Amino acid sequence: MTETLILRRPDDWHLHLRDGEMLAGVLPESARHFGRAIVMPNLVPPVVTGRQASAYRERILAALPEGAPFTPLMTLYLTEDTDPEDVTAAYANGFAMAVKLYPAGATTNSASGVRDFDKVRGVLEAMAEIGMPLCVHGEVTDPKVDIFDREAVFIDRVLEPLRRATPGLRVVMEHVTTQEAVAYVRAAESGLGATITTHHLIINRNHILVGGIHPHYYCLPVAKRELHRLALREAATSGDARFFLGTDSAPHADAAKESGCGCAGCFTATNTLSILAHVFEEMGRLDRLEGFTSLHGPAFYGLAPNEDRITLTKGATPVAYPAKIETGVGPVTVFDPGFPLYWRVA
Ligand code: NCD
Ligand code: ZN
C-alpha cells in the first residue's frame, strides 16, 4: 500500500547557495522542492549592502533552472560598519528580508562579523522599529569556551543581553543544537523563533568521531550529545510554531571537507524532505510535518504560506539519491542519514 502525504510547498529558512559554479551546481537541488529560501550572505566578500544583496539575488535568479518556482529571500551580513539606513531601505525595497549576525570568527567566512555589539546598536534599533528579523549564529568565539558549550554560553552572554537591550527586535536563533536553546526559545514571550536543521535531527557527536573522523558530519554549530538531538526532535515535531525548518545546507567541495583542516557544513538540500518525513513518522507526528516545513516559517516572517502543494509518497523500496552532486568546482557529498529512506517527493 502506498501512503501519501500532501504538503504546502516547503520553504528553507536558512540556506547557503554560494556563488558562481557552486551556485549553479547546488541551486537545482533546493529549487526542486522548496518554494523560497532565506539565503545566507557569507560569501567572500560578504553580502553587506542592499545593492550587493540585490546583485546576488539576480545571480541566483539567472542560475535557476528554467521555470523553477523558487524565490530567494536575501539577507545582509551585519558588520560593525553596516549603515542602518541602507538596511531599512533594503527591507523596504524587498532587497533583503533579514540581517544575519555572525560573531566574528564563529564559522565559515565570518571574519567580517561583529566583535563589539555596541557598534551595531543603531542597526538593531532600526530593525526593531521596522520589524526586520535578525538571524543569529548563536555561538561565542571565546577560545576558552569548549566548542560543545559555545551555543549555551552564547545565550547567556550575548543573546539575552542583546534582546533585553533592544526590545521589540525579532530574532531567529539559527540552527539550534542544544536543549538549552530549545528551552530558551520556549520561554521567550514573543519575537523569538528558531530554525532546526535536518542533520541535527539525525546525528549526534558520535557520528562525527566514532570509528574514524567523518568530515561530512562536521558542521557548525557542531552536533552535540544524544540528549540534545532528542530535544531537537521533540521541538521540531511538537507543533510549536516558534520552530521551523532551516536546513543550513552548506555545500563545500569534497576536497575542502576531506582535508587536514576540513570545512564545516552538511549538504542536505537533496534529500531533506525524505529525511524529515522519516523523522516525523518515527515520532508519530507526520501530521505536524507541514507546520515545520511550510507554515511556521512564513508566519514568523510575516509571509503567506506557498499556495501550491508537493506530494510525498512512501514506497516499499528505498529512494535512490545520488551520493554526490557534481559541480563545476568539484563533487559535493550529499548528507547520508545512515539508514534507507522510503518517503519520496513525487
Ligand atoms: C556554514 C557554511 O559553510 O557556510 N557552515 C556550517 O557548518 N553550517 C556556515 C554556518 O552556517 O555556520
Ligand atoms: Zn548556515
GROMACS .gro file of C-alpha atoms and ligand atoms in nm:
model
  359
    1MET     CA    1   0.000   0.000   0.000
    2THR     CA    2   0.132   0.343  -0.090
    3GLU     CA    3   0.096   0.611   0.172
    4THR     CA    4   0.062   0.966   0.050
    5LEU     CA    5   0.120   1.298   0.219
    6ILE     CA    6   0.031   1.632   0.062
    7LEU     CA    7   0.203   1.941   0.198
    8ARG     CA    8   0.204   2.304   0.109
    9ARG     CA    9   0.531   2.360  -0.073
   10PRO     CA   10   0.808   2.386   0.191
   11ASP     CA   11   1.049   2.676   0.236
   12ASP     CA   12   1.404   2.667   0.366
   13TRP     CA   13   1.464   2.941   0.622
   14HIS     CA   14   1.844   2.903   0.630
   15LEU     CA   15   2.034   2.807   0.317
   16HIS     CA   16   2.384   2.851   0.174
   17LEU     CA   17   2.383   2.879  -0.204
   18ARG     CA   18   2.736   3.020  -0.258
   19ASP     CA   19   2.815   3.182  -0.593
   20GLY     CA   20   2.948   3.109  -0.942
   21GLU     CA   21   2.987   2.744  -1.038
   22MET     CA   22   2.899   2.614  -0.693
   23LEU     CA   23   2.573   2.813  -0.703
   24ALA     CA   24   2.493   2.671  -1.047
   25GLY     CA   25   2.564   2.319  -0.921
   26VAL     CA   26   2.364   2.325  -0.597
   27LEU     CA   27   2.073   2.559  -0.672
   28PRO     CA   28   1.867   2.296  -0.863
   29GLU     CA   29   1.879   2.076  -0.551
   30SER     CA   30   1.692   2.337  -0.346
   31ALA     CA   31   1.472   2.466  -0.629
   32ARG     CA   32   1.335   2.117  -0.695
   33HIS     CA   33   1.131   2.100  -0.374
   34PHE     CA   34   1.143   2.436  -0.198
   35GLY     CA   35   0.942   2.746  -0.284
   36ARG     CA   36   1.155   3.004  -0.104
   37ALA     CA   37   1.474   3.018   0.093
   38ILE     CA   38   1.644   3.261   0.323
   39VAL     CA   39   1.984   3.285   0.156
   40MET     CA   40   2.287   3.332   0.378
   41PRO     CA   41   2.522   3.621   0.295
   42ASN     CA   42   2.857   3.465   0.397
   43LEU     CA   43   3.022   3.489   0.057
   44VAL     CA   44   3.377   3.616   0.018
   45PRO     CA   45   3.348   3.914   0.030
   46PRO     CA   46   3.022   3.905   0.228
   47VAL     CA   47   2.689   4.044   0.109
   48VAL     CA   48   2.668   4.355   0.327
   49THR     CA   49   2.465   4.621   0.147
   50GLY     CA   50   2.122   4.626  -0.013
   51ARG     CA   51   2.289   4.675  -0.352
   52GLN     CA   52   2.506   4.369  -0.303
   53ALA     CA   53   2.204   4.165  -0.195
   54SER     CA   54   2.011   4.275  -0.500
   55ALA     CA   55   2.302   4.184  -0.731
   56TYR     CA   56   2.342   3.844  -0.560
   57ARG     CA   57   1.969   3.783  -0.595
   58GLU     CA   58   1.998   3.850  -0.971
   59ARG     CA   59   2.282   3.596  -0.998
   60ILE     CA   60   2.069   3.337  -0.819
   61LEU     CA   61   1.769   3.401  -1.045
   62ALA     CA   62   1.994   3.375  -1.351
   63ALA     CA   63   2.125   3.037  -1.230
   64LEU     CA   64   1.777   2.890  -1.173
   65PRO     CA   65   1.664   2.600  -1.389
   66GLU     CA   66   1.407   2.712  -1.649
   67GLY     CA   67   1.066   2.761  -1.492
   68ALA     CA   68   1.164   2.668  -1.136
   69PRO     CA   69   0.916   2.840  -0.900
   70PHE     CA   70   1.183   2.935  -0.648
   71THR     CA   71   1.220   3.272  -0.476
   72PRO     CA   72   1.542   3.364  -0.296
   73LEU     CA   73   1.490   3.584   0.010
   74MET     CA   74   1.807   3.776   0.075
   75THR     CA   75   1.992   3.860   0.396
   76LEU     CA   76   2.252   4.122   0.479
   77TYR     CA   77   2.570   4.031   0.661
   78LEU     CA   78   2.592   4.251   0.970
   79THR     CA   79   2.928   4.423   1.014
   80GLU     CA   80   3.038   4.690   1.257
   81ASP     CA   81   3.019   4.937   0.966
   82THR     CA   82   2.668   4.846   0.850
   83ASP     CA   83   2.461   5.156   0.780
   84PRO     CA   84   2.116   5.150   0.947
   85GLU     CA   85   1.966   5.350   0.659
   86ASP     CA   86   2.091   5.106   0.399
   87VAL     CA   87   1.939   4.820   0.598
   88THR     CA   88   1.599   4.982   0.638
   89ALA     CA   89   1.593   5.083   0.270
   90ALA     CA   90   1.684   4.728   0.161
   91TYR     CA   91   1.399   4.592   0.373
   92ALA     CA   92   1.151   4.845   0.237
   93ASN     CA   93   1.256   4.774  -0.124
   94GLY     CA   94   1.234   4.399  -0.076
   95PHE     CA   95   1.608   4.352  -0.145
   96ALA     CA   96   1.660   4.199   0.199
   97MET     CA   97   1.432   4.006   0.427
   98ALA     CA   98   1.659   3.982   0.731
   99VAL     CA   99   2.003   4.065   0.868
  100LYS     CA  100   2.248   3.793   0.965
  101LEU     CA  101   2.465   3.823   1.272
  102TYR     CA  102   2.785   3.621   1.279
  103PRO     CA  103   3.005   3.669   1.582
  104ALA     CA  104   3.346   3.737   1.420
  105GLY     CA  105   3.525   3.410   1.355
  106ALA     CA  106   3.236   3.183   1.457
  107THR     CA  107   3.210   2.984   1.134
  108THR     CA  108   3.283   2.963   0.759
  109ASN     CA  109   3.356   3.311   0.616
  110SER     CA  110   3.265   3.503   0.930
  111ALA     CA  111   3.580   3.715   0.961
  112SER     CA  112   3.383   4.035   0.893
  113GLY     CA  113   3.134   3.958   1.171
  114VAL     CA  114   3.065   4.151   1.487
  115ARG     CA  115   3.318   4.186   1.772
  116ASP     CA  116   3.177   4.484   1.957
  117PHE     CA  117   2.798   4.473   1.987
  118ASP     CA  118   2.778   4.839   2.084
  119LYS     CA  119   2.884   4.923   1.729
  120VAL     CA  120   2.571   4.762   1.581
  121ARG     CA  121   2.324   4.904   1.829
  122GLY     CA  122   2.191   5.163   1.581
  123VAL     CA  123   2.122   4.896   1.319
  124LEU     CA  124   1.946   4.670   1.568
  125GLU     CA  125   1.729   4.955   1.692
  126ALA     CA  126   1.630   5.047   1.337
  127MET     CA  127   1.543   4.685   1.267
  128ALA     CA  128   1.331   4.658   1.581
  129GLU     CA  129   1.140   4.964   1.467
  130ILE     CA  130   1.051   4.822   1.125
  131GLY     CA  131   1.009   4.460   1.234
  132MET     CA  132   1.301   4.327   1.029
  133PRO     CA  133   1.427   3.996   1.174
  134LEU     CA  134   1.783   3.936   1.292
  135CYS     CA  135   1.910   3.586   1.214
  136VAL     CA  136   2.171   3.489   1.468
  137HIS     CA  137   2.455   3.240   1.452
  138GLY     CA  138   2.444   3.163   1.822
  139GLU     CA  139   2.793   3.064   1.928
  140VAL     CA  140   3.054   3.250   2.128
  141THR     CA  141   3.403   3.254   1.982
  142ASP     CA  142   3.595   3.284   2.310
  143PRO     CA  143   3.877   3.029   2.277
  144LYS     CA  144   3.835   2.944   2.646
  145VAL     CA  145   3.485   2.810   2.586
  146ASP     CA  146   3.462   2.446   2.482
  147ILE     CA  147   3.318   2.409   2.132
  148PHE     CA  148   3.034   2.191   2.264
  149ASP     CA  149   2.933   2.466   2.511
  150ARG     CA  150   2.950   2.761   2.275
  151GLU     CA  151   2.579   2.779   2.196
  152ALA     CA  152   2.460   2.755   2.557
  153VAL     CA  153   2.715   3.019   2.666
  154PHE     CA  154   2.607   3.247   2.379
  155ILE     CA  155   2.252   3.257   2.512
  156ASP     CA  156   2.362   3.393   2.850
  157ARG     CA  157   2.650   3.612   2.742
  158VAL     CA  158   2.519   3.759   2.416
  159LEU     CA  159   2.166   3.675   2.314
  160GLU     CA  160   1.976   3.752   2.631
  161PRO     CA  161   2.157   4.086   2.690
  162LEU     CA  162   2.112   4.178   2.322
  163ARG     CA  163   1.738   4.106   2.330
  164ARG     CA  164   1.695   4.295   2.656
  165ALA     CA  165   1.882   4.595   2.517
  166THR     CA  166   1.670   4.601   2.201
  167PRO     CA  167   1.306   4.548   2.296
  168GLY     CA  168   1.090   4.451   2.002
  169LEU     CA  169   1.376   4.311   1.795
  170ARG     CA  170   1.259   3.995   1.617
  171VAL     CA  171   1.527   3.727   1.637
  172VAL     CA  172   1.572   3.389   1.477
  173MET     CA  173   1.811   3.170   1.665
  174GLU     CA  174   1.958   2.979   1.374
  175HIS     CA  175   2.031   2.607   1.365
  176VAL     CA  176   1.972   2.539   1.735
  177THR     CA  177   2.160   2.233   1.858
  178THR     CA  178   2.103   2.214   2.233
  179GLN     CA  179   1.829   2.155   2.486
  180GLU     CA  180   1.930   2.489   2.639
  181ALA     CA  181   1.844   2.669   2.315
  182VAL     CA  182   1.514   2.485   2.285
  183ALA     CA  183   1.425   2.581   2.641
  184TYR     CA  184   1.530   2.942   2.583
  185VAL     CA  185   1.308   2.972   2.275
  186ARG     CA  186   1.015   2.813   2.456
  187ALA     CA  187   1.050   3.051   2.748
  188ALA     CA  188   1.052   3.365   2.532
  189GLU     CA  189   0.736   3.570   2.542
  190SER     CA  190   0.746   3.692   2.184
  191GLY     CA  191   0.967   3.781   1.893
  192LEU     CA  192   1.192   3.476   1.909
  193GLY     CA  193   1.192   3.185   1.666
  194ALA     CA  194   1.443   2.913   1.588
  195THR     CA  195   1.543   2.713   1.286
  196ILE     CA  196   1.633   2.347   1.317
  197THR     CA  197   1.839   2.170   1.054
  198THR     CA  198   1.773   1.830   0.904
  199HIS     CA  199   2.109   1.686   1.002
  200HIS     CA  200   2.085   1.785   1.369
  201LEU     CA  201   1.772   1.570   1.392
  202ILE     CA  202   1.979   1.273   1.273
  203ILE     CA  203   2.332   1.292   1.406
  204ASN     CA  204   2.490   1.338   1.745
  205ARG     CA  205   2.860   1.391   1.811
  206ASN     CA  206   2.935   1.020   1.797
  207HIS     CA  207   2.852   1.020   1.428
  208ILE     CA  208   3.138   1.263   1.371
  209LEU     CA  209   3.402   1.091   1.580
  210VAL     CA  210   3.337   0.722   1.643
  211GLY     CA  211   3.515   0.469   1.422
  212GLY     CA  212   3.723   0.737   1.250
  213ILE     CA  213   3.663   1.101   1.175
  214HIS     CA  214   3.366   1.164   0.945
  215PRO     CA  215   3.413   1.503   0.781
  216HIS     CA  216   3.074   1.506   0.610
  217TYR     CA  217   2.906   1.509   0.953
  218TYR     CA  218   3.109   1.808   1.068
  219CYS     CA  219   2.919   2.135   1.070
  220LEU     CA  220   2.878   2.439   1.292
  221PRO     CA  221   2.729   2.450   1.540
  222VAL     CA  222   2.879   2.106   1.588
  223ALA     CA  223   2.635   1.824   1.667
  224LYS     CA  224   2.610   1.766   2.042
  225ARG     CA  225   2.526   1.474   2.274
  226GLU     CA  226   2.230   1.245   2.207
  227LEU     CA  227   2.011   1.413   2.470
  228HIS     CA  228   2.031   1.735   2.269
  229ARG     CA  229   1.937   1.558   1.947
  230LEU     CA  230   1.633   1.417   2.125
  231ALA     CA  231   1.536   1.764   2.247
  232LEU     CA  232   1.557   1.895   1.890
  233ARG     CA  233   1.339   1.612   1.758
  234GLU     CA  234   1.084   1.685   2.025
  235ALA     CA  235   1.085   2.060   1.945
  236ALA     CA  236   1.067   2.013   1.567
  237THR     CA  237   0.776   1.770   1.586
  238SER     CA  238   0.593   1.943   1.873
  239GLY     CA  239   0.379   2.168   1.656
  240ASP     CA  240   0.520   2.474   1.837
  241ALA     CA  241   0.522   2.744   1.567
  242ARG     CA  242   0.841   2.900   1.702
  243PHE     CA  243   1.039   2.612   1.549
  244PHE     CA  244   1.075   2.581   1.173
  245LEU     CA  245   1.298   2.428   0.909
  246GLY     CA  246   1.625   2.592   0.814
  247THR     CA  247   1.836   2.322   0.657
  248ASP     CA  248   2.166   2.513   0.679
  249SER     CA  249   2.252   2.305   0.373
  250ALA     CA  250   2.612   2.423   0.329
  251PRO     CA  251   2.797   2.285   0.029
  252HIS     CA  252   3.173   2.251   0.023
  253ALA     CA  253   3.356   2.058  -0.248
  254ASP     CA  254   3.477   1.721  -0.119
  255ALA     CA  255   3.841   1.829  -0.140
  256ALA     CA  256   3.769   2.106   0.112
  257LYS     CA  257   3.587   1.869   0.353
  258GLU     CA  258   3.818   1.568   0.326
  259SER     CA  259   4.126   1.757   0.427
  260GLY     CA  260   4.373   1.813   0.713
  261CYS     CA  261   4.152   2.110   0.809
  262GLY     CA  262   3.807   2.028   0.676
  263CYS     CA  263   3.537   2.292   0.630
  264ALA     CA  264   3.219   2.292   0.838
  265GLY     CA  265   2.890   2.220   0.662
  266CYS     CA  266   2.649   1.939   0.577
  267PHE     CA  267   2.483   1.937   0.236
  268THR     CA  268   2.121   1.826   0.282
  269ALA     CA  269   1.928   2.009   0.009
  270THR     CA  270   1.886   1.695  -0.200
  271ASN     CA  271   1.724   1.458   0.050
  272THR     CA  272   1.595   1.682   0.328
  273LEU     CA  273   1.225   1.617   0.271
  274SER     CA  274   1.267   1.238   0.262
  275ILE     CA  275   1.466   1.254   0.585
  276LEU     CA  276   1.217   1.482   0.760
  277ALA     CA  277   0.920   1.262   0.664
  278HIS     CA  278   1.111   0.967   0.810
  279VAL     CA  279   1.178   1.152   1.137
  280PHE     CA  280   0.824   1.283   1.178
  281GLU     CA  281   0.684   0.937   1.105
  282GLU     CA  282   0.921   0.782   1.358
  283MET     CA  283   0.797   1.033   1.614
  284GLY     CA  284   0.434   0.950   1.529
  285ARG     CA  285   0.380   1.310   1.416
  286LEU     CA  286   0.354   1.309   1.038
  287ASP     CA  287   0.055   1.538   1.078
  288ARG     CA  288   0.290   1.810   1.207
  289LEU     CA  289   0.542   1.795   0.924
  290GLU     CA  290   0.365   2.062   0.720
  291GLY     CA  291   0.376   2.308   1.008
  292PHE     CA  292   0.751   2.265   1.043
  293THR     CA  293   0.836   2.276   0.672
  294SER     CA  294   0.571   2.506   0.527
  295LEU     CA  295   0.368   2.709   0.780
  296HIS     CA  296   0.565   2.821   1.087
  297GLY     CA  297   0.845   2.989   0.891
  298PRO     CA  298   0.624   3.210   0.674
  299ALA     CA  299   0.419   3.301   0.980
  300PHE     CA  300   0.732   3.419   1.164
  301TYR     CA  301   0.847   3.622   0.863
  302GLY     CA  302   0.500   3.769   0.808
  303LEU     CA  303   0.450   3.598   0.471
  304ALA     CA  304   0.170   3.381   0.339
  305PRO     CA  305   0.245   3.010   0.304
  306ASN     CA  306   0.302   2.883  -0.051
  307GLU     CA  307  -0.018   2.816  -0.243
  308ASP     CA  308   0.098   2.510  -0.432
  309ARG     CA  309   0.149   2.163  -0.287
  310ILE     CA  310   0.401   1.883  -0.305
  311THR     CA  311   0.317   1.516  -0.268
  312LEU     CA  312   0.526   1.272  -0.070
  313THR     CA  313   0.471   0.902  -0.117
  314LYS     CA  314   0.606   0.617   0.088
  315GLY     CA  315   0.717   0.322  -0.120
  316ALA     CA  316   0.827  -0.029  -0.035
  317THR     CA  317   1.175   0.019  -0.174
  318PRO     CA  318   1.426   0.283  -0.068
  319VAL     CA  319   1.456   0.609  -0.260
  320ALA     CA  320   1.777   0.635  -0.459
  321TYR     CA  321   1.965   0.961  -0.416
  322PRO     CA  322   2.297   1.049  -0.574
  323ALA     CA  323   2.581   1.016  -0.323
  324LYS     CA  324   2.736   1.329  -0.471
  325ILE     CA  325   2.626   1.631  -0.671
  326GLU     CA  326   2.871   1.725  -0.945
  327THR     CA  327   2.951   2.094  -0.964
  328GLY     CA  328   3.197   2.294  -1.173
  329VAL     CA  329   3.421   2.319  -0.866
  330GLY     CA  330   3.416   1.951  -0.777
  331PRO     CA  331   3.176   1.697  -0.627
  332VAL     CA  332   2.972   1.778  -0.317
  333THR     CA  333   2.875   1.484  -0.095
  334VAL     CA  334   2.505   1.458  -0.011
  335PHE     CA  335   2.430   1.406   0.359
  336ASP     CA  336   2.395   1.035   0.436
  337PRO     CA  337   2.140   0.978   0.715
  338GLY     CA  338   2.281   0.629   0.766
  339PHE     CA  339   1.954   0.445   0.702
  340PRO     CA  340   1.732   0.387   0.399
  341LEU     CA  341   1.465   0.644   0.315
  342TYR     CA  342   1.124   0.539   0.190
  343TRP     CA  343   0.946   0.873   0.151
  344ARG     CA  344   0.995   1.039  -0.185
  345VAL     CA  345   0.874   1.365  -0.331
  346ALA     CA  346   0.655   1.279  -0.628
  347NCD     C1  347   2.816   2.716   0.709
  347NCD     C2  348   2.890   2.742   0.578
  347NCD     O1  349   2.961   2.651   0.530
  347NCD     O2  350   2.875   2.849   0.520
  347NCD     N1  351   2.872   2.601   0.772
  347NCD     C3  352   2.810   2.523   0.863
  347NCD     O3  353   2.875   2.434   0.918
  347NCD     N2  354   2.685   2.537   0.893
  347NCD     C4  355   2.825   2.836   0.794
  347NCD     C5  356   2.727   2.834   0.908
  347NCD     O4  357   2.606   2.842   0.889
  347NCD     O5  358   2.772   2.825   1.022
  348ZN      ZN  359   2.446   2.835   0.796
   0.00000   0.00000   0.00000
